[in-house]
Amino acid sequence: VQLQASGGGLVQPGGSLKLSCVVSGFSLDSATIGWFRQAPGKEREGVSARRQNNGSIRYADSVRGRFTFSRDRAKNTVYLEMNSLQPEDTAVYYCAATTRGLIWSSMFAIQYYNYWGQGTLVTVSS
């Protein structure tokens, strides 16, 4: 099982980026896939995740309305489209997966995700 994240970079405040995560080793329908981020000096936090059982998508309060989780089953790839980026969005972004069934309140629980990508750096700065 491998997850390969890409798409990070430097963007000005108010700008947009679209992250990609190519998943290999299982289909997107068989796992809960999440996006997490870790800012310098801070703990890793959940950003968005899609549950495997019913496809519901959860967003962190800080990104709701600005970020969109999507996927392409044919490419076995998930995306995180990020709009209206702000300096506080600066972080290393990770995609992660778990085949464990998660309830809504556990979708951002890092300890339940057993597959992680390598991370891609997003820097929002003028």
mmCIF file with all atom_site columns, C-alpha atoms in Angstrom:
data_model
loop_
_atom_site.group_PDB
_atom_site.id
_atom_site.type_symbol
_atom_site.label_atom_id
_atom_site.label_alt_id
_atom_site.label_comp_id
_atom_site.label_asym_id
_atom_site.label_entity_id
_atom_site.label_seq_id
_atom_site.pdbx_PDB_ins_code
_atom_site.Cartn_x
_atom_site.Cartn_y
_atom_site.Cartn_z
_atom_site.occupancy
_atom_site.B_iso_or_equiv
_atom_site.pdbx_formal_charge
_atom_site.auth_seq_id
_atom_site.auth_comp_id
_atom_site.auth_asym_id
_atom_site.auth_atom_id
_atom_site.pdbx_PDB_model_num
ATOM 1   C CA . VAL A 1 1   ? 0.000   0.000  0.000   1.00 0.00 ? 1   VAL A CA 1
ATOM 2   C CA . GLN A 1 2   ? 1.319   3.409  -0.961  1.00 0.00 ? 2   GLN A CA 1
ATOM 3   C CA . LEU A 1 3   ? 0.028   6.950  -0.900  1.00 0.00 ? 3   LEU A CA 1
ATOM 4   C CA . GLN A 1 4   ? 1.822   9.606  -2.927  1.00 0.00 ? 4   GLN A CA 1
ATOM 5   C CA . ALA A 1 5   ? 0.880   13.222 -2.253  1.00 0.00 ? 5   ALA A CA 1
ATOM 6   C CA . SER A 1 6   ? 1.818   16.090 -4.516  1.00 0.00 ? 6   SER A CA 1
ATOM 7   C CA . GLY A 1 7   ? 0.753   19.569 -5.563  1.00 0.00 ? 7   GLY A CA 1
ATOM 8   C CA . GLY A 1 8   ? 2.104   21.722 -2.795  1.00 0.00 ? 8   GLY A CA 1
ATOM 9   C CA . GLY A 1 9   ? 3.931   24.963 -3.380  1.00 0.00 ? 9   GLY A CA 1
ATOM 10  C CA . LEU A 1 10  ? 4.137   28.657 -2.654  1.00 0.00 ? 10  LEU A CA 1
ATOM 11  C CA . VAL A 1 11  ? 0.974   30.698 -3.115  1.00 0.00 ? 11  VAL A CA 1
ATOM 12  C CA . GLN A 1 12  ? -0.063  34.200 -2.194  1.00 0.00 ? 12  GLN A CA 1
ATOM 13  C CA . PRO A 1 13  ? -2.855  34.831 0.326   1.00 0.00 ? 13  PRO A CA 1
ATOM 14  C CA . GLY A 1 14  ? -6.197  34.446 -1.371  1.00 0.00 ? 14  GLY A CA 1
ATOM 15  C CA . GLY A 1 15  ? -4.766  32.024 -3.894  1.00 0.00 ? 15  GLY A CA 1
ATOM 16  C CA . SER A 1 16  ? -5.588  28.406 -4.670  1.00 0.00 ? 16  SER A CA 1
ATOM 17  C CA . LEU A 1 17  ? -3.863  25.048 -4.871  1.00 0.00 ? 17  LEU A CA 1
ATOM 18  C CA . LYS A 1 18  ? -5.032  21.536 -5.631  1.00 0.00 ? 18  LYS A CA 1
ATOM 19  C CA . LEU A 1 19  ? -3.321  18.656 -3.903  1.00 0.00 ? 19  LEU A CA 1
ATOM 20  C CA . SER A 1 20  ? -3.363  15.123 -5.263  1.00 0.00 ? 20  SER A CA 1
ATOM 21  C CA . CYS A 1 21  ? -2.877  11.796 -3.551  1.00 0.00 ? 21  CYS A CA 1
ATOM 22  C CA . VAL A 1 22  ? -2.401  8.686  -5.670  1.00 0.00 ? 22  VAL A CA 1
ATOM 23  C CA . VAL A 1 23  ? -3.392  5.561  -3.779  1.00 0.00 ? 23  VAL A CA 1
ATOM 24  C CA . SER A 1 24  ? -2.034  2.157  -4.707  1.00 0.00 ? 24  SER A CA 1
ATOM 25  C CA . GLY A 1 25  ? -2.682  -1.195 -3.122  1.00 0.00 ? 25  GLY A CA 1
ATOM 26  C CA . PHE A 1 26  ? -6.419  -0.875 -2.566  1.00 0.00 ? 26  PHE A CA 1
ATOM 27  C CA . SER A 1 27  ? -9.405  0.833  -4.096  1.00 0.00 ? 27  SER A CA 1
ATOM 28  C CA . LEU A 1 28  ? -10.718 4.119  -2.793  1.00 0.00 ? 28  LEU A CA 1
ATOM 29  C CA . ASP A 1 29  ? -14.026 2.457  -1.918  1.00 0.00 ? 29  ASP A CA 1
ATOM 30  C CA . SER A 1 30  ? -12.370 0.114  0.560   1.00 0.00 ? 30  SER A CA 1
ATOM 31  C CA . ALA A 1 31  ? -10.832 2.731  2.833   1.00 0.00 ? 31  ALA A CA 1
ATOM 32  C CA . THR A 1 32  ? -11.430 5.978  4.609   1.00 0.00 ? 32  THR A CA 1
ATOM 33  C CA . ILE A 1 33  ? -9.080  8.544  3.106   1.00 0.00 ? 33  ILE A CA 1
ATOM 34  C CA . GLY A 1 34  ? -8.101  11.674 4.949   1.00 0.00 ? 34  GLY A CA 1
ATOM 35  C CA . TRP A 1 35  ? -6.107  14.830 4.493   1.00 0.00 ? 35  TRP A CA 1
ATOM 36  C CA . PHE A 1 36  ? -4.111  16.079 7.448   1.00 0.00 ? 36  PHE A CA 1
ATOM 37  C CA . ARG A 1 37  ? -1.693  18.927 7.948   1.00 0.00 ? 37  ARG A CA 1
ATOM 38  C CA . GLN A 1 38  ? 1.071   19.867 10.316  1.00 0.00 ? 38  GLN A CA 1
ATOM 39  C CA . ALA A 1 39  ? 2.190   23.437 10.722  1.00 0.00 ? 39  ALA A CA 1
ATOM 40  C CA . PRO A 1 40  ? 5.602   24.288 12.199  1.00 0.00 ? 40  PRO A CA 1
ATOM 41  C CA . GLY A 1 41  ? 5.549   23.781 15.930  1.00 0.00 ? 41  GLY A CA 1
ATOM 42  C CA . LYS A 1 42  ? 2.037   22.403 15.949  1.00 0.00 ? 42  LYS A CA 1
ATOM 43  C CA . GLU A 1 43  ? 0.455   18.999 16.142  1.00 0.00 ? 43  GLU A CA 1
ATOM 44  C CA . ARG A 1 44  ? -0.864  17.235 13.087  1.00 0.00 ? 44  ARG A CA 1
ATOM 45  C CA . GLU A 1 45  ? -4.544  17.928 12.550  1.00 0.00 ? 45  GLU A CA 1
ATOM 46  C CA . GLY A 1 46  ? -7.323  16.619 10.360  1.00 0.00 ? 46  GLY A CA 1
ATOM 47  C CA . VAL A 1 47  ? -8.420  18.774 7.443   1.00 0.00 ? 47  VAL A CA 1
ATOM 48  C CA . SER A 1 48  ? -10.873 16.627 5.506   1.00 0.00 ? 48  SER A CA 1
ATOM 49  C CA . ALA A 1 49  ? -11.776 12.971 5.219   1.00 0.00 ? 49  ALA A CA 1
ATOM 50  C CA . ARG A 1 50  ? -14.178 10.746 3.308   1.00 0.00 ? 50  ARG A CA 1
ATOM 51  C CA . ARG A 1 51  ? -15.721 7.754  5.013   1.00 0.00 ? 51  ARG A CA 1
ATOM 52  C CA . GLN A 1 52  ? -15.580 4.422  3.198   1.00 0.00 ? 52  GLN A CA 1
ATOM 53  C CA . ASN A 1 53  ? -18.995 3.158  4.193   1.00 0.00 ? 53  ASN A CA 1
ATOM 54  C CA . ASN A 1 54  ? -21.292 5.964  3.100   1.00 0.00 ? 54  ASN A CA 1
ATOM 55  C CA . GLY A 1 55  ? -19.012 8.442  1.374   1.00 0.00 ? 55  GLY A CA 1
ATOM 56  C CA . SER A 1 56  ? -19.724 11.244 3.804   1.00 0.00 ? 56  SER A CA 1
ATOM 57  C CA . ILE A 1 57  ? -17.086 13.932 3.892   1.00 0.00 ? 57  ILE A CA 1
ATOM 58  C CA . ARG A 1 58  ? -15.997 15.798 6.963   1.00 0.00 ? 58  ARG A CA 1
ATOM 59  C CA . TYR A 1 59  ? -14.196 19.133 6.998   1.00 0.00 ? 59  TYR A CA 1
ATOM 60  C CA . ALA A 1 60  ? -12.396 20.905 9.791   1.00 0.00 ? 60  ALA A CA 1
ATOM 61  C CA . ASP A 1 61  ? -14.145 24.098 10.840  1.00 0.00 ? 61  ASP A CA 1
ATOM 62  C CA . SER A 1 62  ? -11.126 26.124 9.790   1.00 0.00 ? 62  SER A CA 1
ATOM 63  C CA . VAL A 1 63  ? -11.376 25.026 6.148   1.00 0.00 ? 63  VAL A CA 1
ATOM 64  C CA . ARG A 1 64  ? -15.077 24.422 5.595   1.00 0.00 ? 64  ARG A CA 1
ATOM 65  C CA . GLY A 1 65  ? -16.296 26.417 2.628   1.00 0.00 ? 65  GLY A CA 1
ATOM 66  C CA . ARG A 1 66  ? -12.775 26.926 1.298   1.00 0.00 ? 66  ARG A CA 1
ATOM 67  C CA . PHE A 1 67  ? -11.464 23.376 0.793   1.00 0.00 ? 67  PHE A CA 1
ATOM 68  C CA . THR A 1 68  ? -13.087 20.594 -1.217  1.00 0.00 ? 68  THR A CA 1
ATOM 69  C CA . PHE A 1 69  ? -12.375 16.888 -1.049  1.00 0.00 ? 69  PHE A CA 1
ATOM 70  C CA . SER A 1 70  ? -12.880 14.975 -4.277  1.00 0.00 ? 70  SER A CA 1
ATOM 71  C CA . ARG A 1 71  ? -11.742 11.776 -5.905  1.00 0.00 ? 71  ARG A CA 1
ATOM 72  C CA . ASP A 1 72  ? -11.279 10.066 -9.253  1.00 0.00 ? 72  ASP A CA 1
ATOM 73  C CA . ARG A 1 73  ? -11.965 6.366  -8.941  1.00 0.00 ? 73  ARG A CA 1
ATOM 74  C CA . ALA A 1 74  ? -10.532 5.599  -12.363 1.00 0.00 ? 74  ALA A CA 1
ATOM 75  C CA . LYS A 1 75  ? -7.210  7.088  -11.314 1.00 0.00 ? 75  LYS A CA 1
ATOM 76  C CA . ASN A 1 76  ? -7.489  5.872  -7.700  1.00 0.00 ? 76  ASN A CA 1
ATOM 77  C CA . THR A 1 77  ? -6.633  9.404  -6.701  1.00 0.00 ? 77  THR A CA 1
ATOM 78  C CA . VAL A 1 78  ? -8.072  11.813 -4.169  1.00 0.00 ? 78  VAL A CA 1
ATOM 79  C CA . TYR A 1 79  ? -7.765  15.561 -4.273  1.00 0.00 ? 79  TYR A CA 1
ATOM 80  C CA . LEU A 1 80  ? -7.929  18.491 -1.922  1.00 0.00 ? 80  LEU A CA 1
ATOM 81  C CA . GLU A 1 81  ? -8.824  21.705 -3.673  1.00 0.00 ? 81  GLU A CA 1
ATOM 82  C CA . MET A 1 82  ? -7.880  24.668 -1.530  1.00 0.00 ? 82  MET A CA 1
ATOM 83  C CA . ASN A 1 83  ? -9.222  28.145 -2.184  1.00 0.00 ? 83  ASN A CA 1
ATOM 84  C CA . SER A 1 84  ? -8.913  31.464 -0.382  1.00 0.00 ? 84  SER A CA 1
ATOM 85  C CA . LEU A 1 85  ? -5.690  30.287 1.194   1.00 0.00 ? 85  LEU A CA 1
ATOM 86  C CA . GLN A 1 86  ? -4.389  32.174 4.187   1.00 0.00 ? 86  GLN A CA 1
ATOM 87  C CA . PRO A 1 87  ? -0.987  32.222 5.904   1.00 0.00 ? 87  PRO A CA 1
ATOM 88  C CA . GLU A 1 88  ? -2.400  30.039 8.674   1.00 0.00 ? 88  GLU A CA 1
ATOM 89  C CA . ASP A 1 89  ? -2.939  27.298 6.091   1.00 0.00 ? 89  ASP A CA 1
ATOM 90  C CA . THR A 1 90  ? 0.830   26.968 5.735   1.00 0.00 ? 90  THR A CA 1
ATOM 91  C CA . ALA A 1 91  ? 1.768   23.411 6.642   1.00 0.00 ? 91  ALA A CA 1
ATOM 92  C CA . VAL A 1 92  ? 2.923   20.066 5.363   1.00 0.00 ? 92  VAL A CA 1
ATOM 93  C CA . TYR A 1 93  ? -0.147  18.304 4.045   1.00 0.00 ? 93  TYR A CA 1
ATOM 94  C CA . TYR A 1 94  ? -0.465  14.530 4.267   1.00 0.00 ? 94  TYR A CA 1
ATOM 95  C CA . CYS A 1 95  ? -2.916  12.063 2.852   1.00 0.00 ? 95  CYS A CA 1
ATOM 96  C CA . ALA A 1 96  ? -3.658  8.983  4.897   1.00 0.00 ? 96  ALA A CA 1
ATOM 97  C CA . ALA A 1 97  ? -5.846  5.920  4.740   1.00 0.00 ? 97  ALA A CA 1
ATOM 98  C CA . THR A 1 98  ? -7.397  3.355  6.985   1.00 0.00 ? 98  THR A CA 1
ATOM 99  C CA . THR A 1 99  ? -9.440  0.270  6.270   1.00 0.00 ? 99  THR A CA 1
ATOM 100 C CA . ARG A 1 100 ? -10.845 0.466  9.756   1.00 0.00 ? 100 ARG A CA 1
ATOM 101 C CA . GLY A 1 101 ? -14.434 1.595  9.937   1.00 0.00 ? 101 GLY A CA 1
ATOM 102 C CA . LEU A 1 102 ? -14.590 5.006  11.572  1.00 0.00 ? 102 LEU A CA 1
ATOM 103 C CA . ILE A 1 103 ? -17.481 6.845  13.112  1.00 0.00 ? 103 ILE A CA 1
ATOM 104 C CA . TRP A 1 104 ? -17.907 10.498 12.233  1.00 0.00 ? 104 TRP A CA 1
ATOM 105 C CA . SER A 1 105 ? -16.264 11.764 15.407  1.00 0.00 ? 105 SER A CA 1
ATOM 106 C CA . SER A 1 106 ? -13.167 9.607  14.795  1.00 0.00 ? 106 SER A CA 1
ATOM 107 C CA . MET A 1 107 ? -12.479 10.590 11.221  1.00 0.00 ? 107 MET A CA 1
ATOM 108 C CA . PHE A 1 108 ? -9.673  12.945 12.267  1.00 0.00 ? 108 PHE A CA 1
ATOM 109 C CA . ALA A 1 109 ? -8.204  10.575 14.831  1.00 0.00 ? 109 ALA A CA 1
ATOM 110 C CA . ILE A 1 110 ? -4.635  10.136 13.619  1.00 0.00 ? 110 ILE A CA 1
ATOM 111 C CA . GLN A 1 111 ? -4.053  6.941  15.560  1.00 0.00 ? 111 GLN A CA 1
ATOM 112 C CA . TYR A 1 112 ? -6.594  5.086  13.422  1.00 0.00 ? 112 TYR A CA 1
ATOM 113 C CA . TYR A 1 113 ? -4.856  5.785  10.120  1.00 0.00 ? 113 TYR A CA 1
ATOM 114 C CA . ASN A 1 114 ? -2.248  3.160  9.319   1.00 0.00 ? 114 ASN A CA 1
ATOM 115 C CA . TYR A 1 115 ? -1.133  4.278  5.865   1.00 0.00 ? 115 TYR A CA 1
ATOM 116 C CA . TRP A 1 116 ? 0.448   7.674  5.270   1.00 0.00 ? 116 TRP A CA 1
ATOM 117 C CA . GLY A 1 117 ? 1.866   9.526  2.320   1.00 0.00 ? 117 GLY A CA 1
ATOM 118 C CA . GLN A 1 118 ? 5.087   11.464 2.481   1.00 0.00 ? 118 GLN A CA 1
ATOM 119 C CA . GLY A 1 119 ? 3.592   14.954 2.737   1.00 0.00 ? 119 GLY A CA 1
ATOM 120 C CA . THR A 1 120 ? 3.657   17.987 0.495   1.00 0.00 ? 120 THR A CA 1
ATOM 121 C CA . LEU A 1 121 ? 4.501   21.485 1.680   1.00 0.00 ? 121 LEU A CA 1
ATOM 122 C CA . VAL A 1 122 ? 2.046   24.327 1.211   1.00 0.00 ? 122 VAL A CA 1
ATOM 123 C CA . THR A 1 123 ? 3.337   27.813 1.932   1.00 0.00 ? 123 THR A CA 1
ATOM 124 C CA . VAL A 1 124 ? 0.984   30.774 1.869   1.00 0.00 ? 124 VAL A CA 1
ATOM 125 C CA . SER A 1 125 ? 2.906   34.007 1.866   1.00 0.00 ? 125 SER A CA 1
ATOM 126 C CA . SER A 1 126 ? 3.131   37.306 0.070   1.00 0.00 ? 126 SER A CA 1
#
